[in-house]
GROMACS .gro file of C-alpha atoms in nm:
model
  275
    1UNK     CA    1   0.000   0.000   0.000
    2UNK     CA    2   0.179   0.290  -0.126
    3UNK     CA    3   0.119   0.613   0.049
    4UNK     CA    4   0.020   0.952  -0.079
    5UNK     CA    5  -0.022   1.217   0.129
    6UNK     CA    6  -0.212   1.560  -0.025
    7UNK     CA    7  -0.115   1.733   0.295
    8UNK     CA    8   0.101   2.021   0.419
    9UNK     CA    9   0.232   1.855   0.706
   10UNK     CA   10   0.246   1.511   0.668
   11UNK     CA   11   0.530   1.364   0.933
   12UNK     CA   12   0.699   1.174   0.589
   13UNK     CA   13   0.744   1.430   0.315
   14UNK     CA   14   0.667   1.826   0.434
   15UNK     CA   15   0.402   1.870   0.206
   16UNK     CA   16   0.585   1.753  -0.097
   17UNK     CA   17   0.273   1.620  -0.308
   18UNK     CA   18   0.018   1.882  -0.135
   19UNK     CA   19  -0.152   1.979  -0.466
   20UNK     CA   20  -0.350   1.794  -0.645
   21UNK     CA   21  -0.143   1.750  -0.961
   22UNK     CA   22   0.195   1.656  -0.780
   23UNK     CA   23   0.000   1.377  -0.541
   24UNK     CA   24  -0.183   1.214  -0.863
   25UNK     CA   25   0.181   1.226  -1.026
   26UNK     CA   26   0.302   1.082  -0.746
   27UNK     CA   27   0.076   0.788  -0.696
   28UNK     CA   28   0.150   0.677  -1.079
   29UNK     CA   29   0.495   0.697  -0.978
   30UNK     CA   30   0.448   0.424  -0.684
   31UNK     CA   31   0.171   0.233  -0.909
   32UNK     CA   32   0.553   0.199  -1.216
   33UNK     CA   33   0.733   0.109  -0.821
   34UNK     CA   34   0.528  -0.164  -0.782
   35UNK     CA   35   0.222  -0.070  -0.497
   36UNK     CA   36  -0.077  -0.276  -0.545
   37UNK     CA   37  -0.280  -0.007  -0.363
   38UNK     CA   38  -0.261   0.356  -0.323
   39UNK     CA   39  -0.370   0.529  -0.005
   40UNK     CA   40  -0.454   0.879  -0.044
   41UNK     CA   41  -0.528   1.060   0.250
   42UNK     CA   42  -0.619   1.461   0.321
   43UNK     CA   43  -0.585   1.466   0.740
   44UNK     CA   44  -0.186   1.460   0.871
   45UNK     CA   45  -0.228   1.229   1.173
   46UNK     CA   46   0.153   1.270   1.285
   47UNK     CA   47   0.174   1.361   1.721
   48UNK     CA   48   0.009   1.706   1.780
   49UNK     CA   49  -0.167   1.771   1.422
   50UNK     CA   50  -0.444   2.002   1.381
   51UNK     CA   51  -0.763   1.881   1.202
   52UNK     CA   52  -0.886   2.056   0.844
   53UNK     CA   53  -1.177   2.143   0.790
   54UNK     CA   54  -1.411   1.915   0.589
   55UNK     CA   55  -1.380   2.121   0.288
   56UNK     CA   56  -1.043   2.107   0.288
   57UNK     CA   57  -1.034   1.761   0.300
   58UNK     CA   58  -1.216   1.675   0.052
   59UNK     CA   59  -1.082   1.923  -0.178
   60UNK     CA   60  -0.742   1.756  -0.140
   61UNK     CA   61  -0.873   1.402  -0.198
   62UNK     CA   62  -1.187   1.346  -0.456
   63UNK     CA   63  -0.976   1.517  -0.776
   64UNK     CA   64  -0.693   1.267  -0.709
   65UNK     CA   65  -0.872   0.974  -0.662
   66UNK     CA   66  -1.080   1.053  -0.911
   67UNK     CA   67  -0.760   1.058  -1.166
   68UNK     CA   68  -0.592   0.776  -0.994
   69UNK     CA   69  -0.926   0.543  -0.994
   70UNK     CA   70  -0.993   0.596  -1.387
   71UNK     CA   71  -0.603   0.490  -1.426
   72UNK     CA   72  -0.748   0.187  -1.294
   73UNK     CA   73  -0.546   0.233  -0.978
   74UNK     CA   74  -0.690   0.025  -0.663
   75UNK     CA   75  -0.736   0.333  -0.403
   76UNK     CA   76  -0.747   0.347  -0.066
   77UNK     CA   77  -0.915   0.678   0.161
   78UNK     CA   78  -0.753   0.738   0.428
   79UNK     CA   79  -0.987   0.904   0.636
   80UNK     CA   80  -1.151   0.923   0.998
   81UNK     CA   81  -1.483   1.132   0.859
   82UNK     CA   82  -1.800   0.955   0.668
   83UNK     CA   83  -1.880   1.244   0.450
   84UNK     CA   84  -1.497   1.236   0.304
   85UNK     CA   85  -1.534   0.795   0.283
   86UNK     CA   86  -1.903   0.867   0.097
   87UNK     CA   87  -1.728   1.141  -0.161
   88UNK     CA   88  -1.419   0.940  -0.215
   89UNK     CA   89  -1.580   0.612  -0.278
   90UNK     CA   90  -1.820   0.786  -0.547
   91UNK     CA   91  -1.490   0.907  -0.675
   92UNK     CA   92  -1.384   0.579  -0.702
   93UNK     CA   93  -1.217   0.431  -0.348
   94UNK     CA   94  -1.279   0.073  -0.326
   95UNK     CA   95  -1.121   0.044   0.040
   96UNK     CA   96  -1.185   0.275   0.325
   97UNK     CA   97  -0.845   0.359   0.567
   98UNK     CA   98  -0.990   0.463   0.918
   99UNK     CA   99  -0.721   0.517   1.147
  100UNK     CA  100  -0.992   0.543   1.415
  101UNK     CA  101  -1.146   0.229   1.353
  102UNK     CA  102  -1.494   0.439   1.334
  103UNK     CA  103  -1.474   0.606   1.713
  104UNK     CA  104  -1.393   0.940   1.540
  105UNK     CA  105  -1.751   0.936   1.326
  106UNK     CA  106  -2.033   0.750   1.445
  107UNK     CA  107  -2.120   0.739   1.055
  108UNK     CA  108  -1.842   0.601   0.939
  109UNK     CA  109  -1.929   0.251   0.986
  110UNK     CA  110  -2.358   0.306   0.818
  111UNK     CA  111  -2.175   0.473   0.533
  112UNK     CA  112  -1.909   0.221   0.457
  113UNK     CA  113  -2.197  -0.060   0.550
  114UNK     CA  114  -2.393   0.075   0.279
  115UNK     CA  115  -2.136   0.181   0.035
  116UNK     CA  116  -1.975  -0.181   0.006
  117UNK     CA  117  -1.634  -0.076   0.021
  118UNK     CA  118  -1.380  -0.268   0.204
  119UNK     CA  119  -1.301  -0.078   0.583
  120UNK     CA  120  -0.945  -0.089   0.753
  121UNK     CA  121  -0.976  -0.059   1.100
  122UNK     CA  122  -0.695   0.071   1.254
  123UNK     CA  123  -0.622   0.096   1.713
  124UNK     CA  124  -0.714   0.421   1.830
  125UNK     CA  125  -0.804   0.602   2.136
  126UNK     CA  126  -0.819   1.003   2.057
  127UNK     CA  127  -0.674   1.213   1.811
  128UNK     CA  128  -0.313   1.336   1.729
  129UNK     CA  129  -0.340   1.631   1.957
  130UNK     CA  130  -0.361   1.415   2.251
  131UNK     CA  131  -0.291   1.080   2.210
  132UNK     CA  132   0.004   1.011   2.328
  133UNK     CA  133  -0.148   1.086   2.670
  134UNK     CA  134  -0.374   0.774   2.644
  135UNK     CA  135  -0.027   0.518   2.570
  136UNK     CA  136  -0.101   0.353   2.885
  137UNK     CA  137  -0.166  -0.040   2.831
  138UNK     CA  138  -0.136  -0.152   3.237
  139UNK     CA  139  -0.399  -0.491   3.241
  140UNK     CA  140  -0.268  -0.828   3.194
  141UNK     CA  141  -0.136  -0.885   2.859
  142UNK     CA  142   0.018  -0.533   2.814
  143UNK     CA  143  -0.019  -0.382   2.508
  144UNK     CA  144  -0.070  -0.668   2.276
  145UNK     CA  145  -0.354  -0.793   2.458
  146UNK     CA  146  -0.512  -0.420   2.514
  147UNK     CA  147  -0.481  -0.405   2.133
  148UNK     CA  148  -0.664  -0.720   2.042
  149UNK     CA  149  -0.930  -0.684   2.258
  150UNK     CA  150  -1.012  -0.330   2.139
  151UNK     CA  151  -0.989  -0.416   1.770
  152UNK     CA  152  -1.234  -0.711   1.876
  153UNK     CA  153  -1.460  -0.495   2.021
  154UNK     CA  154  -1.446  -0.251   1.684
  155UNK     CA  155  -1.548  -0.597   1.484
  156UNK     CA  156  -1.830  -0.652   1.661
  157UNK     CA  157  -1.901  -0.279   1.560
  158UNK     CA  158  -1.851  -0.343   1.215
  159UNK     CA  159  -2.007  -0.654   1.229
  160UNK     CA  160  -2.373  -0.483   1.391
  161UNK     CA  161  -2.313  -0.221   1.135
  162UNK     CA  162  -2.349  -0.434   0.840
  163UNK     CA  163  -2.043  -0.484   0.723
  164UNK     CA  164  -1.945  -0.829   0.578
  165UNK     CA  165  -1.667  -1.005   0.779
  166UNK     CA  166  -1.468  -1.071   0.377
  167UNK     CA  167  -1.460  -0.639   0.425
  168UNK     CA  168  -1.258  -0.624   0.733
  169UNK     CA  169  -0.926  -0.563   0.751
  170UNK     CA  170  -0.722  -0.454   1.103
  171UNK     CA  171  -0.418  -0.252   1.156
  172UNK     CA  172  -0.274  -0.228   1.506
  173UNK     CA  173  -0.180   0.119   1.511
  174UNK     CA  174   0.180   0.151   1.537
  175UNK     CA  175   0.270   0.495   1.700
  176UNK     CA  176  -0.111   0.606   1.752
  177UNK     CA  177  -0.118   0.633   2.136
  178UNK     CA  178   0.208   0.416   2.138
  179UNK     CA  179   0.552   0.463   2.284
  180UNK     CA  180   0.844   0.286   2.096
  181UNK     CA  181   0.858   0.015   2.302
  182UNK     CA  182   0.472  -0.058   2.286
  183UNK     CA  183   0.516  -0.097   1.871
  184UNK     CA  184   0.834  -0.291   1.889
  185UNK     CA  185   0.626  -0.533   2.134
  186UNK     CA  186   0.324  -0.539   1.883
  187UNK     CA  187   0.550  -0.617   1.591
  188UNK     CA  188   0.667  -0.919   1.783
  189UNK     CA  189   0.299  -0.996   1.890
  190UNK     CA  190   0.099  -0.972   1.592
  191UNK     CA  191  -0.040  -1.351   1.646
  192UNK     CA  192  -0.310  -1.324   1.922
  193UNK     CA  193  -0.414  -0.987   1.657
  194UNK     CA  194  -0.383  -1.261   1.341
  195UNK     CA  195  -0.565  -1.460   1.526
  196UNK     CA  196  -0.883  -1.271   1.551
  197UNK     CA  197  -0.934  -1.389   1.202
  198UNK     CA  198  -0.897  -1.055   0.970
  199UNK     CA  199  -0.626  -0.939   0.720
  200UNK     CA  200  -0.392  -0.764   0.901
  201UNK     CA  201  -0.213  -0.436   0.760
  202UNK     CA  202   0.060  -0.257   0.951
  203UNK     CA  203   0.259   0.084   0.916
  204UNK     CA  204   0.583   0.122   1.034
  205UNK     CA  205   0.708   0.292   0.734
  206UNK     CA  206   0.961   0.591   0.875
  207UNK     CA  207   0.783   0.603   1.205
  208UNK     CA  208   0.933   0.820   1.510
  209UNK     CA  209   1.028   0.475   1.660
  210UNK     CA  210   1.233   0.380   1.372
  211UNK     CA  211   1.390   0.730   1.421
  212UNK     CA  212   1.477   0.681   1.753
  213UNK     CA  213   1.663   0.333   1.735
  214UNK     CA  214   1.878   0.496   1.445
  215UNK     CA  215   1.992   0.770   1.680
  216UNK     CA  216   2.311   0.933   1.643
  217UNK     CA  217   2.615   0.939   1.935
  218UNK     CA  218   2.445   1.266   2.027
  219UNK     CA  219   2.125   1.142   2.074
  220UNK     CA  220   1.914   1.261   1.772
  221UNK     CA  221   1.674   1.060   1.640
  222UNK     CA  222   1.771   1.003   1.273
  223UNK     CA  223   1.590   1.208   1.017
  224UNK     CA  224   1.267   1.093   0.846
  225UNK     CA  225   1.402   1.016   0.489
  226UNK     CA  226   1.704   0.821   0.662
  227UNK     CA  227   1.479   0.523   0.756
  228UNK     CA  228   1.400   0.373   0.459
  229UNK     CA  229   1.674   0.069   0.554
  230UNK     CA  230   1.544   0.003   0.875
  231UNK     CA  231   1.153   0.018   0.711
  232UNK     CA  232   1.288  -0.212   0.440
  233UNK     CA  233   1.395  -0.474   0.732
  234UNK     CA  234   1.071  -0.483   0.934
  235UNK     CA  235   0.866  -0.479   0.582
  236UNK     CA  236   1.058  -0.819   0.536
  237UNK     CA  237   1.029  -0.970   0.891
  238UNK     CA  238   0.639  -0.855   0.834
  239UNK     CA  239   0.546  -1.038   0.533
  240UNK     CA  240   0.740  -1.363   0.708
  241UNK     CA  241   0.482  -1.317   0.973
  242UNK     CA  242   0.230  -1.343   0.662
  243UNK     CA  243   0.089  -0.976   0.716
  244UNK     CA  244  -0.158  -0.910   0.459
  245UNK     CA  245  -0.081  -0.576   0.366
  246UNK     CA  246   0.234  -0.335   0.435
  247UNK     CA  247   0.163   0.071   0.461
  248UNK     CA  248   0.469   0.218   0.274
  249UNK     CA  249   0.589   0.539   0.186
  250UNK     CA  250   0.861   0.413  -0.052
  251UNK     CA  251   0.728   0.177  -0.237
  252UNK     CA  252   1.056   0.088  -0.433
  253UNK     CA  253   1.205   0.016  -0.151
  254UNK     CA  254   0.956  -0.271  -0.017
  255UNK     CA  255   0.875  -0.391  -0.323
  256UNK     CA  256   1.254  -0.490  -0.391
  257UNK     CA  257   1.289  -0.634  -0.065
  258UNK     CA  258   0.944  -0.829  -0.091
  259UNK     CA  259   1.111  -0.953  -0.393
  260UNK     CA  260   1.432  -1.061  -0.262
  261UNK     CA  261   1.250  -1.241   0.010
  262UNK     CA  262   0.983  -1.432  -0.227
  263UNK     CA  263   1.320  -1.560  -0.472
  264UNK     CA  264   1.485  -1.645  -0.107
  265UNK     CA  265   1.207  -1.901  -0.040
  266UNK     CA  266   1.173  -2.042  -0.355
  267UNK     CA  267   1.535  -2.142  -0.335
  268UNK     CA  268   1.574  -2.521  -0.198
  269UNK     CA  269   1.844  -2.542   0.066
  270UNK     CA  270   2.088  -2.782  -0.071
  271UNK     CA  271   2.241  -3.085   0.132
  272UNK     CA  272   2.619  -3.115   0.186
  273UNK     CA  273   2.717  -3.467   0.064
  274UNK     CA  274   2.753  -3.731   0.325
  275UNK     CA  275   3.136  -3.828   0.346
   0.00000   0.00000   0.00000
């Protein structure tokens, strides 16, 4: 799932593709890289972001999935309100992002119900401006089993809702009301999520995380760009897990390690003759 962000201030790229033209140039790019799915969102959710309006929203999103959808791009919405989900899968979405698993609009789930789009639910407990304050996972279990369990609860959400179980995909919210050591203990406890019986998509593309086990002598976290090795790794140790889907902001980058990795396990191991 490549990622293109029609934002100013997007965490991963400054407001590189904010217009329009440069984000639907941009997604054809990662569509030649290799992405199977492009993810276009309108709404920065990076720590301490500030929320557009609705028109603004929009106004970044339906013109480029409208051009990216008629390429006969797949295209994702990455978006927490219904009215943006209803425009963009007119426009031509077929899968819905939520990164608040529907808490943030009690719409969201009616309108994706009725729409027949697929829905990614993501973990979530409040928005950017204050979520970091809620990163507090104290009950038996810890954070994997906090995770689970509130993800199970959003399925049965879903589930009332009308959406088809084949629809449902999870995502357990790497860095959304996380510290760094609560998404390097998901990564190694994705089973009990698998298990739950959904797809399961991650994002750890060029998190904060990744940023702060790359940190220099002097302590700085290593810039956002400079990640791209240590995204590659976890993309690989991922899909061994059997991940459905991987978030990704370079695509390239993924999609040649994804193929290293699928040529590695079609190779036999051979067998030293016996003396």
């Amino acid at each position: 799932m490549g990622v293109v962000n029609v934002t100013p201030d997007s965490f991963s790229d400054g407001g590189r593709w904010a217009t329009p033209d440069a984000a639907i140039s941009h997604g054809r790019e990662l569509l030649v890289a290799g992405a199977d799915i492009l993810d276009v969102g309108g709404e920065s959710t990076r720590p301490g972001a500030t929320r557009p309006l609705v028109e603004e929203e929009l106004a970044r999103v339906v013109p480029v999935i409208m051009a990216l959808a008629a390429d006969g791009a797949t295209v994702s919405v990455d978006t927490m309100r219904s009215e943006v989900a209803r425009a963009a899968i007119e426009a031509g979405a077929a899968i819905v992002n939520d990164v608040s698993g529907g808490l943030a609009d009690a719409d969201m789930l009616p309108v994706v119900a009725a729409t027949g789009a697929a829905y990614v639910a993501m973990h979530w407990r409040a928005h950017s401006d204050t979520m970091q304050q809620h990163a507090t996972y104290d009950g038996p279990g810890g954070v994997v089993a906090a995770v689970r369990d509130e993800l199970a609860e959003r399925v049965d959400a879903m589930l009332a809702a009308g959406i088809e179980r084949d629809r449902i995909v999870l995502d357990p919210g790497l860095g959304f009301a996380k510290t760094a050591e609560h998404n390097w203990t998901l990564l190694r406890g994705l089973e009990p999520i698998a298990r739950l019986g959904y797809p399961v998509l991650v994002g750890a593309s060029r998190k904060s995380f990744l940023g702060s086990l790359l940190a220099g002598p002097d302590g700085v976290a290593r810039g956002v760009e400079d990640r791209e090795h240590a995204s590659s790794a976890l993309h690989v140790l991922l899909a061994q897990q059997g991940v459905w889907g991987l978030r990704t902001h370079d695509v390239r980058a993924a999609h040649d390690a994804l193929r290293a990795l699928a040529r590695w396990n079609r190779t036999q191991p051979t067998t030293e003759p016996t003396p």
